[in-house]
């Protein structure tokens, strides 16, 4: 829930969020390809193309995780190996069809976005506390 002024704004469900993030992903892919000639002409816009692919990464990751929540029940968490790698691969593949620099900048921006998504998730949902144990030998 989000408090906005005096009222409480609730988030949408996983099924609606899946549809929204999928539609936004398709929209970003379409816009990137529509503006491909303009993006390729300018070095600063190739960096913006990489940023756009990192936004695509966030939306694809959201769509994948929400689809899993719809299929497997609420509380299903996205892990690094199947979900994050798949979303990153999809976003960087789209960036590769635009320009090579979009791939490298998209990877960097996606890593930053993943860091902030993880920290936001830890603040919102909490996580298992890290337990450090010492490796002492008993005498």
Coordinates of C-alpha atoms in Angstrom, one line a residue:
X1 CA 0.0 0.0 0.0
X2 CA 1.1 3.5 -0.7
X3 CA -0.1 6.6 1.2
X4 CA -0.7 9.5 -1.1
X5 CA -2.0 12.6 0.7
X6 CA -4.6 11.3 3.1
X7 CA -5.8 8.4 1.0
X8 CA -4.3 4.9 0.6
X9 CA -3.5 3.7 -2.9
X10 CA -3.3 -0.1 -3.3
X11 CA -1.2 -1.8 -5.9
X12 CA -2.7 -3.9 -8.7
X13 CA -2.8 -7.7 -8.6
X14 CA -0.2 -10.0 -10.2
X15 CA -2.4 -10.7 -13.2
X16 CA -3.0 -7.0 -14.0
X17 CA 0.7 -6.3 -13.3
X18 CA 1.7 -9.1 -15.7
X19 CA -0.5 -7.6 -18.5
X20 CA 0.8 -4.1 -17.9
X21 CA 4.4 -5.0 -17.8
X22 CA 4.0 -7.2 -20.9
X23 CA 2.3 -4.4 -22.8
X24 CA 5.0 -1.9 -21.7
X25 CA 7.7 -4.3 -22.8
X26 CA 6.2 -4.7 -26.2
X27 CA 5.8 -0.9 -26.4
X28 CA 9.4 -0.3 -25.6
X29 CA 10.6 -2.9 -28.1
X30 CA 8.4 -1.2 -30.8
X31 CA 9.7 2.3 -29.9
X32 CA 13.3 1.2 -29.9
X33 CA 12.9 -0.3 -33.4
X34 CA 10.9 2.6 -34.7
X35 CA 13.6 5.1 -33.6
X36 CA 16.5 2.8 -34.5
X37 CA 17.8 5.1 -37.3
X38 CA 17.8 8.0 -35.0
X39 CA 19.4 6.0 -32.1
X40 CA 22.2 4.7 -34.3
X41 CA 23.2 8.2 -35.7
X42 CA 24.1 9.7 -32.3
X43 CA 26.5 8.4 -29.7
X44 CA 24.6 9.9 -26.9
X45 CA 21.4 8.3 -28.1
X46 CA 23.1 4.9 -28.3
X47 CA 23.6 5.2 -24.5
X48 CA 20.0 6.2 -24.2
X49 CA 19.2 3.0 -26.2
X50 CA 21.1 1.0 -23.5
X51 CA 19.1 2.8 -20.8
X52 CA 15.9 1.9 -22.7
X53 CA 17.0 -1.7 -22.8
X54 CA 17.5 -1.7 -19.0
X55 CA 14.0 -0.3 -18.6
X56 CA 12.9 -3.2 -20.8
X57 CA 14.8 -5.6 -18.5
X58 CA 12.9 -4.3 -15.5
X59 CA 9.5 -4.8 -17.3
X60 CA 10.4 -8.2 -18.6
X61 CA 11.6 -9.3 -15.2
X62 CA 8.3 -8.0 -13.7
X63 CA 6.3 -9.8 -16.3
X64 CA 8.1 -13.1 -15.7
X65 CA 7.8 -12.8 -11.9
X66 CA 4.1 -11.9 -12.0
X67 CA 3.4 -14.7 -14.4
X68 CA 5.0 -17.1 -11.9
X69 CA 2.9 -15.6 -9.2
X70 CA -0.3 -16.2 -11.2
X71 CA 0.7 -19.8 -12.1
X72 CA 2.4 -20.9 -8.9
X73 CA 0.7 -18.7 -6.2
X74 CA 1.6 -15.5 -4.5
X75 CA 5.0 -15.3 -2.8
X76 CA 6.9 -17.0 -5.6
X77 CA 10.3 -15.2 -5.7
X78 CA 12.4 -14.5 -8.8
X79 CA 15.8 -16.1 -8.5
X80 CA 19.0 -15.1 -10.3
X81 CA 19.6 -18.0 -12.6
X82 CA 16.3 -18.7 -14.4
X83 CA 14.4 -15.4 -14.2
X84 CA 17.0 -12.6 -14.1
X85 CA 19.2 -14.2 -16.7
X86 CA 16.3 -14.8 -19.0
X87 CA 15.0 -11.2 -18.6
X88 CA 18.6 -9.9 -19.1
X89 CA 19.1 -12.0 -22.1
X90 CA 15.8 -10.9 -23.7
X91 CA 16.6 -7.2 -23.0
X92 CA 20.1 -7.4 -24.3
X93 CA 19.0 -9.3 -27.4
X94 CA 16.7 -6.5 -28.3
X95 CA 19.5 -4.0 -27.6
X96 CA 21.7 -6.0 -29.9
X97 CA 19.4 -5.5 -32.8
X98 CA 19.7 -1.8 -32.3
X99 CA 23.4 -1.1 -31.8
X100 CA 26.4 -2.9 -30.1
X101 CA 26.9 0.0 -27.7
X102 CA 23.3 -0.4 -26.5
X103 CA 24.2 -3.9 -25.3
X104 CA 27.1 -2.8 -23.1
X105 CA 25.4 0.2 -21.7
X106 CA 22.2 -1.8 -21.3
X107 CA 24.1 -4.4 -19.3
X108 CA 25.6 -1.7 -17.0
X109 CA 22.3 0.1 -16.5
X110 CA 20.5 -3.3 -15.9
X111 CA 23.0 -4.2 -13.3
X112 CA 22.4 -0.9 -11.5
X113 CA 18.6 -1.4 -11.8
X114 CA 18.9 -4.9 -10.4
X115 CA 20.9 -3.6 -7.4
X116 CA 18.2 -1.1 -6.7
X117 CA 15.4 -3.6 -7.2
X118 CA 17.0 -6.0 -4.8
X119 CA 17.5 -3.3 -2.2
X120 CA 14.0 -2.1 -2.6
X121 CA 12.7 -5.7 -2.3
X122 CA 14.8 -6.2 0.9
X123 CA 13.3 -3.0 2.5
X124 CA 9.8 -3.9 1.5
X125 CA 9.6 -7.6 2.1
X126 CA 12.6 -8.2 4.3
X127 CA 14.9 -11.1 3.8
X128 CA 16.6 -13.8 5.7
X129 CA 19.2 -12.3 8.0
X130 CA 22.8 -13.3 7.2
X131 CA 24.3 -15.5 9.7
X132 CA 28.0 -15.5 9.9
X133 CA 29.6 -18.4 11.7
X134 CA 33.2 -18.6 12.7
X135 CA 35.2 -21.6 11.6
X136 CA 37.0 -22.4 14.9
X137 CA 38.2 -25.8 15.7
X138 CA 37.2 -27.3 19.0
X139 CA 40.0 -28.5 21.2

